[in-house]
Amino acid sequence: MIFSVSREILVGVDNTVAFDYVSDLTRSGEWSPECLGGSWLDATGPRVGAVFLGHNHRAEDVVAWAPVVRGDWTTQAEVIEFAPPARFAWAMRDSSGRPQDSVWSFGVEPVGTGSRLTHGFRMGRLTEGMRGILAGMSEQQCEAFVRDWSAKIDQDLRATLRRIKERLEPAAAGGQP
């Protein structure tokens, strides 16, 4: 496993409300540090096999020493798990449209009157993009990149969960988010 990072938070909303919110990737711009939102390519929304076109932005100072994509770019992600109201996962696609072993996920479980929301990222095999990033690096640089990128992912997961909680809890008092 190259990357495996997961974080959780308690959210004061019903698990079905939390699941509906996080499985609507078109709203990811409301919570993601990099994804600005996007659209379902076939307009059917989240379901296994559905493809999401994400619009992203990464600042210049993110792991500044590494040759990663910066500024604006798009990605395609394919839903690989859709199990309402408990689990939702999507894999990043390569340039040929095949899902890669680069998977983002949300798990939702009821806890009292609220929910435990878990957000995770794992990469078991190098993706097309990661092979390009690591290609010219020494072993020491590769280790440093994995360490620094894992810390960046951890920070992003924490920010995402915090933003979801901040969005869902006040909205719950007045209805759907």
Coordinates of N, CA, C and O in Angstrom, one line a residue:
M1 N 0.9 -1.2 0.0 CA 0.0 0.0 0.0 C 0.9 1.2 0.0 O 1.8 1.4 0.9
I2 N 0.7 2.1 -1.0 CA 1.5 3.3 -1.1 C 0.9 4.4 -0.2 O 1.7 5.0 0.6
F3 N -0.4 4.6 -0.3 CA -1.0 5.6 0.6 C -2.3 4.9 1.2 O -3.0 4.2 0.5
S4 N -2.5 5.1 2.4 CA -3.7 4.7 3.1 C -3.9 5.6 4.3 O -3.2 5.6 5.3
V5 N -4.9 6.5 4.1 CA -5.1 7.6 5.1 C -6.6 7.6 5.3 O -7.4 7.6 4.4
S6 N -7.0 7.7 6.6 CA -8.5 7.7 6.9 C -8.7 8.6 8.1 O -7.9 8.5 9.1
R7 N -9.7 9.3 8.1 CA -10.1 10.2 9.3 C -11.6 10.1 9.5 O -12.3 9.8 8.6
E8 N -12.0 10.4 10.7 CA -13.5 10.3 11.0 C -13.9 11.5 11.9 O -13.0 12.1 12.6
I9 N -15.2 11.8 11.9 CA -15.7 12.9 12.7 C -17.2 12.5 13.0 O -17.8 11.8 12.2
L10 N -17.6 12.9 14.2 CA -19.1 12.8 14.5 C -19.8 14.0 14.0 O -19.4 15.1 14.2
V11 N -20.9 13.7 13.4 CA -21.7 14.8 12.8 C -23.2 14.6 13.3 O -23.7 13.5 13.3
G12 N -23.7 15.7 13.8 CA -25.0 15.7 14.4 C -26.2 15.7 13.4 O -27.1 16.6 13.5
V13 N -26.2 14.8 12.4 CA -27.3 14.6 11.5 C -27.5 13.1 11.3 O -26.6 12.3 11.5
D14 N -28.7 12.8 10.8 CA -29.0 11.4 10.5 C -28.1 10.8 9.4 O -27.6 11.6 8.5
N15 N -27.8 9.5 9.5 CA -26.8 8.9 8.6 C -27.3 9.0 7.1 O -26.5 9.1 6.2
T16 N -28.6 9.0 6.9 CA -29.1 9.1 5.5 C -28.9 10.5 5.0 O -28.5 10.7 3.8
V17 N -29.0 11.5 5.8 CA -28.7 12.9 5.4 C -27.3 13.0 5.0 O -26.9 13.6 4.0
A18 N -26.4 12.5 5.9 CA -25.0 12.6 5.7 C -24.6 11.9 4.4 O -23.8 12.4 3.6
F19 N -25.1 10.7 4.2 CA -24.8 9.9 3.1 C -25.2 10.6 1.8 O -24.4 10.7 0.8
D20 N -26.4 11.1 1.8 CA -26.9 11.8 0.6 C -26.0 13.0 0.2 O -25.8 13.2 -1.0
Y21 N -25.6 13.7 1.2 CA -24.7 14.8 1.0 C -23.4 14.5 0.4 O -22.9 15.0 -0.6
V22 N -22.7 13.5 1.1 CA -21.3 13.2 0.6 C -21.3 12.4 -0.7 O -20.3 12.4 -1.4
S23 N -22.4 11.7 -1.0 CA -22.4 11.0 -2.3 C -22.8 11.8 -3.5 O -22.7 11.4 -4.6
D24 N -23.1 13.1 -3.2 CA -23.4 14.0 -4.3 C -22.1 14.8 -4.6 O -21.9 15.9 -4.2
L25 N -21.3 14.2 -5.4 CA -20.0 14.8 -5.7 C -20.1 16.1 -6.4 O -19.1 16.9 -6.4
T26 N -21.2 16.5 -7.0 CA -21.4 17.8 -7.6 C -21.3 18.9 -6.6 O -21.0 20.0 -6.9
R27 N -21.5 18.5 -5.3 CA -21.4 19.5 -4.2 C -20.0 19.5 -3.6 O -19.8 20.2 -2.6
S28 N -19.0 18.7 -4.1 CA -17.7 18.6 -3.5 C -17.0 19.9 -3.3 O -16.1 20.1 -2.5
G29 N -17.3 20.9 -4.1 CA -16.7 22.2 -4.0 C -17.0 22.9 -2.7 O -16.4 23.8 -2.3
E30 N -18.1 22.4 -2.0 CA -18.5 22.9 -0.7 C -17.6 22.4 0.4 O -17.6 23.0 1.5
W31 N -16.9 21.3 0.1 CA -16.1 20.8 1.2 C -14.7 20.4 0.9 O -13.8 20.4 1.8
S32 N -14.3 20.2 -0.3 CA -13.0 19.7 -0.7 C -12.0 20.8 -0.8 O -12.3 21.9 -1.4
P33 N -10.8 20.6 -0.3 CA -9.7 21.6 -0.4 C -9.2 21.7 -1.9 O -8.6 22.7 -2.3
E34 N -9.5 20.7 -2.8 CA -9.0 20.8 -4.2 C -10.1 20.7 -5.2 O -10.0 21.4 -6.2
C35 N -11.1 19.8 -5.0 CA -12.1 19.7 -6.0 C -13.1 20.9 -5.9 O -13.7 21.1 -4.8
L36 N -13.3 21.6 -7.0 CA -14.2 22.7 -7.0 C -15.6 22.3 -7.3 O -16.5 23.2 -7.4
G37 N -15.9 21.0 -7.6 CA -17.2 20.5 -8.0 C -17.0 19.9 -9.4 O -15.9 19.6 -9.8
G38 N -18.1 19.7 -10.0 CA -18.1 19.0 -11.3 C -19.5 18.5 -11.7 O -20.5 19.0 -11.2
S39 N -19.5 17.5 -12.5 CA -20.8 17.0 -13.0 C -20.7 15.5 -13.3 O -19.6 15.0 -13.6
W40 N -21.8 14.8 -13.2 CA -21.9 13.4 -13.6 C -22.0 13.4 -15.1 O -22.8 14.1 -15.8
L41 N -21.1 12.6 -15.8 CA -21.1 12.6 -17.2 C -22.3 12.0 -17.9 O -22.7 12.4 -19.0
D42 N -23.0 11.1 -17.2 CA -24.2 10.5 -17.8 C -25.5 11.1 -17.1 O -26.6 10.6 -17.4
A43 N -25.4 12.0 -16.3 CA -26.5 12.7 -15.6 C -27.3 11.8 -14.7 O -28.5 12.2 -14.4
T44 N -26.9 10.6 -14.4 CA -27.7 9.8 -13.5 C -27.3 9.8 -12.1 O -28.0 9.2 -11.3
G45 N -26.3 10.6 -11.8 CA -25.9 10.7 -10.4 C -25.2 9.5 -9.8 O -24.8 8.6 -10.6
P46 N -25.0 9.5 -8.5 CA -24.1 8.4 -8.0 C -24.8 7.0 -8.1 O -25.9 6.8 -7.6
R47 N -24.1 6.1 -8.6 CA -24.4 4.7 -8.7 C -23.1 4.0 -9.2 O -22.3 4.6 -9.8
V48 N -23.0 2.7 -9.0 CA -21.8 2.0 -9.4 C -21.7 2.1 -10.9 O -22.7 1.9 -11.7
G49 N -20.5 2.5 -11.4 CA -20.3 2.7 -12.8 C -20.4 4.1 -13.3 O -19.9 4.4 -14.4
A50 N -21.1 5.0 -12.5 CA -21.3 6.4 -12.9 C -19.9 7.1 -12.9 O -19.0 6.7 -12.1
V51 N -19.7 8.0 -13.9 CA -18.5 8.7 -14.0 C -18.7 10.2 -13.7 O -19.6 10.8 -14.2
F52 N -17.8 10.7 -12.8 CA -17.9 12.1 -12.4 C -16.7 12.9 -13.0 O -15.5 12.4 -12.9
L53 N -17.0 14.0 -13.6 CA -15.9 14.9 -14.1 C -15.7 16.0 -13.1 O -16.6 16.8 -12.8
G54 N -14.5 15.9 -12.5 CA -14.2 16.9 -11.4 C -13.3 18.0 -11.9 O -12.4 17.8 -12.7
H55 N -13.6 19.2 -11.4 CA -12.8 20.4 -11.7 C -12.0 20.7 -10.5 O -12.6 20.9 -9.4
N56 N -10.7 20.8 -10.6 CA -9.8 20.9 -9.4 C -8.9 22.1 -9.5 O -8.6 22.6 -10.6
H57 N -8.4 22.4 -8.4 CA -7.4 23.5 -8.3 C -6.4 23.2 -7.1 O -6.9 22.9 -6.0
R58 N -5.1 23.2 -7.4 CA -4.1 23.0 -6.4 C -3.2 24.3 -6.4 O -2.7 24.7 -7.4
A59 N -3.0 24.8 -5.2 CA -2.1 25.9 -5.0 C -0.7 25.6 -5.2 O -0.2 24.5 -5.2
E60 N 0.1 26.6 -5.5 CA 1.6 26.5 -5.8 C 2.3 25.9 -4.6 O 3.4 25.3 -4.8
D61 N 1.9 26.2 -3.4 CA 2.7 25.9 -2.2 C 2.4 24.5 -1.7 O 3.0 24.1 -0.7
V62 N 1.6 23.7 -2.3 CA 1.3 22.3 -1.8 C 2.4 21.4 -2.2 O 2.7 21.2 -3.4
V63 N 3.1 20.9 -1.2 CA 4.3 20.1 -1.4 C 5.1 20.7 -2.6 O 5.4 20.1 -3.6
A64 N 5.5 22.0 -2.3 CA 6.1 22.8 -3.3 C 7.3 22.3 -4.0 O 7.5 22.6 -5.2
W65 N 8.1 21.4 -3.4 CA 9.3 20.9 -4.0 C 9.0 19.8 -5.0 O 9.9 19.5 -5.8
A66 N 7.8 19.2 -5.0 CA 7.5 18.1 -5.9 C 6.9 18.5 -7.2 O 6.1 19.5 -7.3
P67 N 7.1 17.7 -8.3 CA 6.6 18.0 -9.6 C 5.1 17.5 -9.7 O 4.9 16.6 -10.5
V68 N 4.2 18.1 -9.0 CA 2.8 17.7 -9.1 C 2.0 18.8 -9.9 O 2.5 19.9 -10.1
V69 N 0.8 18.4 -10.3 CA 0.0 19.3 -11.1 C -0.4 20.5 -10.1 O -0.8 20.3 -9.0
R70 N -0.3 21.7 -10.7 CA -0.7 22.9 -10.0 C -1.7 23.7 -10.8 O -1.8 23.4 -12.0
G71 N -2.4 24.6 -10.2 CA -3.4 25.3 -10.9 C -4.6 24.5 -11.1 O -5.0 23.7 -10.3
D72 N -5.3 24.7 -12.3 CA -6.6 24.0 -12.6 C -6.4 22.8 -13.5 O -5.5 22.8 -14.4
W73 N -7.1 21.8 -13.2 CA -7.1 20.6 -14.0 C -8.4 19.8 -13.8 O -9.2 20.1 -12.9
T74 N -8.7 18.9 -14.7 CA -9.9 18.0 -14.5 C -9.5 16.6 -14.3 O -8.4 16.1 -14.7
T75 N -10.4 15.8 -13.7 CA -10.2 14.4 -13.5 C -11.5 13.7 -13.8 O -12.6 14.3 -13.7
Q76 N -11.4 12.4 -14.1 CA -12.6 11.6 -14.2 C -12.5 10.5 -13.1 O -11.4 9.9 -12.9
A77 N -13.6 10.3 -12.4 CA -13.6 9.3 -11.3 C -14.9 8.4 -11.5 O -15.9 8.9 -11.9
E78 N -14.7 7.1 -11.3 CA -15.8 6.2 -11.5 C -16.2 5.6 -10.1 O -15.4 5.2 -9.3
V79 N -17.5 5.7 -9.9 CA -18.1 5.1 -8.7 C -17.9 3.6 -8.7 O -18.3 2.9 -9.6
I80 N -17.2 3.1 -7.6 CA -17.0 1.7 -7.5 C -17.8 1.0 -6.4 O -17.8 -0.2 -6.3
E81 N -18.3 1.8 -5.5 CA -19.2 1.3 -4.4 C -20.2 2.3 -4.1 O -19.9 3.5 -3.9
F82 N -21.5 1.9 -4.1 CA -22.6 2.7 -3.7 C -23.5 1.9 -2.9 O -24.3 1.1 -3.5
A83 N -23.5 2.0 -1.6 CA -24.3 1.2 -0.7 C -24.9 2.1 0.3 O -24.5 2.2 1.5
P84 N -26.0 2.8 -0.1 CA -26.7 3.8 0.8 C -27.3 3.0 2.0 O -27.7 1.9 1.9
P85 N -27.3 3.6 3.2 CA -26.7 4.9 3.5 C -25.3 4.7 4.3 O -25.0 5.4 5.2
A86 N -24.5 3.7 3.8 CA -23.4 3.3 4.6 C -22.0 3.6 3.9 O -21.1 4.0 4.6
R87 N -21.9 3.3 2.6 CA -20.6 3.4 2.0 C -20.7 3.9 0.6 O -21.5 3.5 -0.2
F88 N -19.7 4.8 0.2 CA -19.6 5.4 -1.1 C -18.1 5.5 -1.4 O -17.4 6.0 -0.6
A89 N -17.7 5.0 -2.6 CA -16.3 5.1 -3.0 C -16.2 5.3 -4.5 O -17.0 4.8 -5.3
W90 N -15.1 6.0 -4.9 CA -14.9 6.3 -6.3 C -13.4 6.2 -6.6 O -12.6 6.5 -5.7
A91 N -13.1 5.7 -7.8 CA -11.7 5.5 -8.2 C -11.3 6.4 -9.3 O -12.1 6.7 -10.2
M92 N -10.1 7.0 -9.2 CA -9.7 7.9 -10.2 C -9.4 7.1 -11.5 O -8.8 6.0 -11.4
R93 N -9.8 7.6 -12.6 CA -9.5 6.9 -13.9 C -8.2 7.4 -14.5 O -7.8 8.5 -14.3
D94 N -7.6 6.5 -15.3 CA -6.4 6.8 -16.1 C -6.8 7.5 -17.4 O -8.0 7.7 -17.7
S95 N -5.8 7.9 -18.2 CA -6.1 8.6 -19.4 C -6.8 7.7 -20.5 O -7.4 8.2 -21.4
S96 N -6.9 6.4 -20.2 CA -7.6 5.5 -21.1 C -9.1 5.3 -20.6 O -9.8 4.5 -21.2
G97 N -9.4 5.9 -19.4 CA -10.7 5.7 -18.9 C -10.9 4.5 -17.9 O -12.0 4.2 -17.6
R98 N -9.8 3.9 -17.6 CA -9.9 2.7 -16.7 C -9.7 3.2 -15.2 O -8.8 4.0 -14.9
P99 N -10.5 2.6 -14.3 CA -10.3 2.9 -12.9 C -9.0 2.4 -12.4 O -8.5 1.4 -12.8
Q100 N -8.3 3.3 -11.6 CA -7.0 2.9 -11.0 C -7.2 2.6 -9.5 O -8.2 2.8 -9.0
D101 N -6.1 2.0 -9.0 CA -6.2 1.7 -7.5 C -5.8 3.0 -6.7 O -4.9 3.0 -5.9
S102 N -6.7 4.0 -7.0 CA -6.6 5.3 -6.3 C -8.0 5.6 -5.9 O -8.8 6.1 -6.7
V103 N -8.3 5.3 -4.7 CA -9.8 5.3 -4.3 C -10.0 6.2 -3.1 O -9.3 6.2 -2.1
W104 N -11.0 7.0 -3.3 CA -11.5 7.9 -2.2 C -12.8 7.3 -1.7 O -13.6 6.7 -2.5
S105 N -13.1 7.5 -0.5 CA -14.4 6.9 0.1 C -14.9 7.7 1.3 O -14.2 8.4 1.9
F106 N -16.2 7.5 1.5 CA -16.9 7.9 2.7 C -17.6 6.7 3.2 O -18.3 6.0 2.5
G107 N -17.5 6.6 4.5 CA -18.3 5.6 5.3 C -19.2 6.4 6.2 O -18.8 7.4 6.8
V108 N -20.4 5.9 6.4 CA -21.4 6.6 7.3 C -22.0 5.6 8.2 O -22.6 4.6 7.7
E109 N -22.0 5.8 9.5 CA -22.7 4.9 10.4 C -23.5 5.7 11.4 O -23.0 6.7 11.9
P110 N -24.7 5.2 11.8 CA -25.4 5.9 12.8 C -24.8 5.8 14.2 O -24.2 4.7 14.5
V111 N -24.8 6.9 14.9 CA -24.3 6.9 16.3 C -25.2 7.8 17.1 O -25.2 9.0 16.9
G112 N -26.0 7.2 17.9 CA -27.0 7.9 18.6 C -28.0 8.6 17.7 O -28.5 8.0 16.8
T113 N -28.1 10.0 17.8 CA -28.9 10.7 16.9 C -28.2 11.3 15.8 O -28.7 12.1 15.0
G114 N -26.9 11.0 15.7 CA -26.0 11.5 14.6 C -25.4 10.4 13.8 O -25.9 9.3 13.7
S115 N -24.2 10.8 13.3 CA -23.5 9.8 12.4 C -22.0 10.0 12.6 O -21.5 11.0 13.0
R116 N -21.3 8.8 12.4 CA -19.8 8.8 12.3 C -19.5 8.8 10.9 O -19.9 7.9 10.1
L117 N -18.8 9.9 10.4 CA -18.5 10.0 9.0 C -17.0 9.7 8.9 O -16.2 10.4 9.5
T118 N -16.6 8.8 8.1 CA -15.2 8.4 7.8 C -14.9 8.7 6.4 O -15.7 8.4 5.5
H119 N -13.8 9.4 6.2 CA -13.3 9.8 4.8 C -12.0 9.2 4.7 O -11.1 9.3 5.6
G120 N -11.7 8.5 3.6 CA -10.5 7.9 3.4 C -9.9 7.9 1.9 O -10.7 8.2 1.0
F121 N -8.6 7.7 1.8 CA -8.0 7.6 0.5 C -7.0 6.5 0.6 O -6.3 6.4 1.6
R122 N -6.9 5.7 -0.4 CA -5.9 4.6 -0.5 C -5.4 4.5 -1.9 O -6.2 4.7 -2.9
M123 N -4.2 4.2 -2.0 CA -3.6 3.9 -3.3 C -2.7 2.6 -3.1 O -1.7 2.7 -2.4
G124 N -3.1 1.5 -3.7 CA -2.4 0.3 -3.6 C -1.3 0.1 -4.6 O -0.2 -0.4 -4.3
R125 N -1.5 0.6 -5.8 CA -0.5 0.6 -6.9 C -0.4 2.0 -7.4 O -1.3 2.7 -7.5
L126 N 0.8 2.3 -7.9 CA 1.1 3.6 -8.5 C 0.1 3.9 -9.6 O -0.1 3.0 -10.5
T127 N -0.4 5.0 -9.6 CA -1.3 5.5 -10.7 C -0.4 6.0 -11.9 O 0.8 6.2 -11.7
E128 N -1.0 6.3 -13.0 CA -0.4 6.9 -14.1 C 0.3 8.2 -13.7 O 1.5 8.4 -14.0
G129 N -0.4 9.0 -13.0 CA 0.2 10.3 -12.6 C 1.3 10.1 -11.6 O 2.3 10.8 -11.7
M130 N 1.2 9.2 -10.6 CA 2.2 9.0 -9.6 C 3.5 8.5 -10.3 O 4.6 8.8 -9.8
R131 N 3.3 7.6 -11.2 CA 4.5 7.1 -11.9 C 5.3 8.2 -12.6 O 6.5 8.3 -12.5
G132 N 4.6 9.2 -13.1 CA 5.2 10.3 -13.7 C 5.9 11.2 -12.7 O 7.0 11.7 -12.9
I133 N 5.3 11.4 -11.6 CA 5.8 12.3 -10.5 C 7.1 11.7 -10.0 O 8.1 12.3 -9.8
L134 N 7.1 10.4 -9.7 CA 8.2 9.7 -9.1 C 9.3 9.3 -10.0 O 10.4 8.9 -9.6
A135 N 9.1 9.3 -11.3 CA 10.0 8.8 -12.3 C 11.4 9.3 -12.2 O 12.4 8.5 -12.3
G136 N 11.6 10.6 -12.0 CA 13.0 11.1 -11.9 C 13.5 11.3 -10.5 O 14.6 11.9 -10.4
M137 N 12.9 10.7 -9.5 CA 13.3 10.9 -8.2 C 14.2 9.7 -7.7 O 14.0 8.6 -8.1
S138 N 15.1 10.1 -6.8 CA 15.9 9.1 -6.1 C 15.0 8.3 -5.1 O 13.9 8.8 -4.8
E139 N 15.5 7.2 -4.6 CA 14.7 6.5 -3.6 C 14.4 7.4 -2.3 O 13.3 7.4 -1.8
Q140 N 15.4 8.2 -1.9 CA 15.2 9.1 -0.8 C 14.1 10.1 -1.1 O 13.3 10.4 -0.3
Q141 N 14.2 10.7 -2.3 CA 13.1 11.7 -2.7 C 11.8 11.0 -2.8 O 10.8 11.6 -2.4
C142 N 11.7 9.8 -3.3 CA 10.4 9.0 -3.3 C 9.8 8.9 -1.9 O 8.7 9.1 -1.7
E143 N 10.7 8.5 -1.0 CA 10.3 8.3 0.4 C 9.8 9.6 1.0 O 8.8 9.7 1.7
A144 N 10.5 10.7 0.7 CA 10.1 12.0 1.2 C 8.8 12.4 0.6 O 7.9 13.0 1.3
F145 N 8.6 12.1 -0.7 CA 7.3 12.5 -1.4 C 6.2 11.7 -0.8 O 5.1 12.3 -0.5
V146 N 6.3 10.4 -0.6 CA 5.2 9.7 0.0 C 4.9 10.2 1.4 O 3.7 10.3 1.8
R147 N 5.9 10.5 2.2 CA 5.7 11.1 3.5 C 5.0 12.4 3.5 O 4.0 12.6 4.1
D148 N 5.5 13.3 2.6 CA 4.9 14.7 2.5 C 3.5 14.6 1.9 O 2.6 15.4 2.3
W149 N 3.3 13.8 0.9 CA 2.0 13.7 0.3 C 1.0 13.0 1.2 O -0.2 13.4 1.2
S150 N 1.4 12.1 2.0 CA 0.5 11.5 3.0 C 0.0 12.5 4.0 O -1.1 12.5 4.4
A151 N 1.0 13.4 4.4 CA 0.6 14.4 5.3 C -0.4 15.4 4.7 O -1.3 15.9 5.3
K152 N -0.2 15.7 3.4 CA -1.1 16.6 2.7 C -2.5 16.0 2.6 O -3.5 16.6 2.8
I153 N -2.5 14.7 2.3 CA -3.8 14.0 2.2 C -4.5 14.0 3.6 O -5.7 14.3 3.7
D154 N -3.8 13.7 4.6 CA -4.3 13.7 6.0 C -4.9 15.1 6.3 O -6.0 15.2 6.8
Q155 N -4.2 16.1 6.0 CA -4.7 17.5 6.2 C -5.9 17.8 5.4 O -6.9 18.4 5.9
D156 N -6.0 17.3 4.1 CA -7.2 17.5 3.3 C -8.4 16.7 3.8 O -9.5 17.3 3.8
L157 N -8.2 15.5 4.3 CA -9.3 14.7 4.9 C -9.8 15.4 6.1 O -11.1 15.5 6.2
R158 N -9.0 15.9 6.9 CA -9.4 16.6 8.1 C -10.2 17.9 7.8 O -11.3 18.1 8.4
A159 N -9.7 18.6 6.8 CA -10.4 19.9 6.4 C -11.8 19.5 5.8 O -12.8 20.2 6.0
T160 N -11.8 18.5 5.0 CA -13.0 18.0 4.3 C -14.1 17.7 5.4 O -15.2 18.2 5.3
L161 N -13.7 16.9 6.3 CA -14.7 16.5 7.4 C -15.1 17.6 8.2 O -16.3 17.8 8.5
R162 N -14.2 18.5 8.5 CA -14.6 19.7 9.3 C -15.6 20.6 8.5 O -16.6 21.0 9.0
R163 N -15.4 20.8 7.2 CA -16.3 21.6 6.4 C -17.6 20.9 6.2 O -18.7 21.6 6.2
I164 N -17.7 19.6 6.1 CA -18.9 18.8 6.0 C -19.7 19.0 7.2 O -20.9 19.3 7.2
K165 N -19.1 18.9 8.4 CA -19.8 19.0 9.7 C -20.3 20.5 9.8 O -21.5 20.7 10.2
E166 N -19.5 21.5 9.4 CA -19.9 22.9 9.5 C -21.1 23.2 8.6 O -21.9 24.0 8.9
R167 N -21.2 22.4 7.5 CA -22.3 22.6 6.5 C -23.5 21.9 6.9 O -24.6 22.4 6.8
L168 N -23.4 20.7 7.4 CA -24.5 19.8 7.7 C -25.3 20.2 9.0 O -26.5 20.2 9.0
E169 N -24.5 20.4 10.0 CA -25.2 20.6 11.3 C -26.1 21.9 11.4 O -27.2 21.7 11.8
P170 N -25.6 23.0 10.9 CA -26.6 24.2 10.9 C -27.7 24.0 9.9 O -28.8 24.4 10.2
A171 N -27.5 23.3 8.8 CA -28.6 23.1 7.8 C -29.6 22.1 8.4 O -30.8 22.2 8.1
A172 N -29.2 21.2 9.3 CA -30.1 20.2 9.8 C -31.2 20.9 10.6 O -32.4 20.4 10.7
A173 N -30.9 22.0 11.3 CA -31.9 22.7 12.0 C -32.9 23.3 11.1 O -34.1 23.5 11.5
G174 N -32.6 23.7 9.9 CA -33.5 24.3 9.0 C -33.9 23.4 7.8 O -34.5 23.9 6.9
G175 N -33.5 22.2 7.8 CA -33.9 21.3 6.7 C -32.6 20.7 6.0 O -31.6 20.7 6.6
Q176 N -32.8 20.3 4.8 CA -31.7 19.6 4.1 C -30.6 20.7 3.8 O -30.8 21.8 3.6
P177 N -29.3 20.2 3.7 CA -28.2 21.1 3.4 C -28.2 21.5 2.0 O -28.8 20.9 1.1

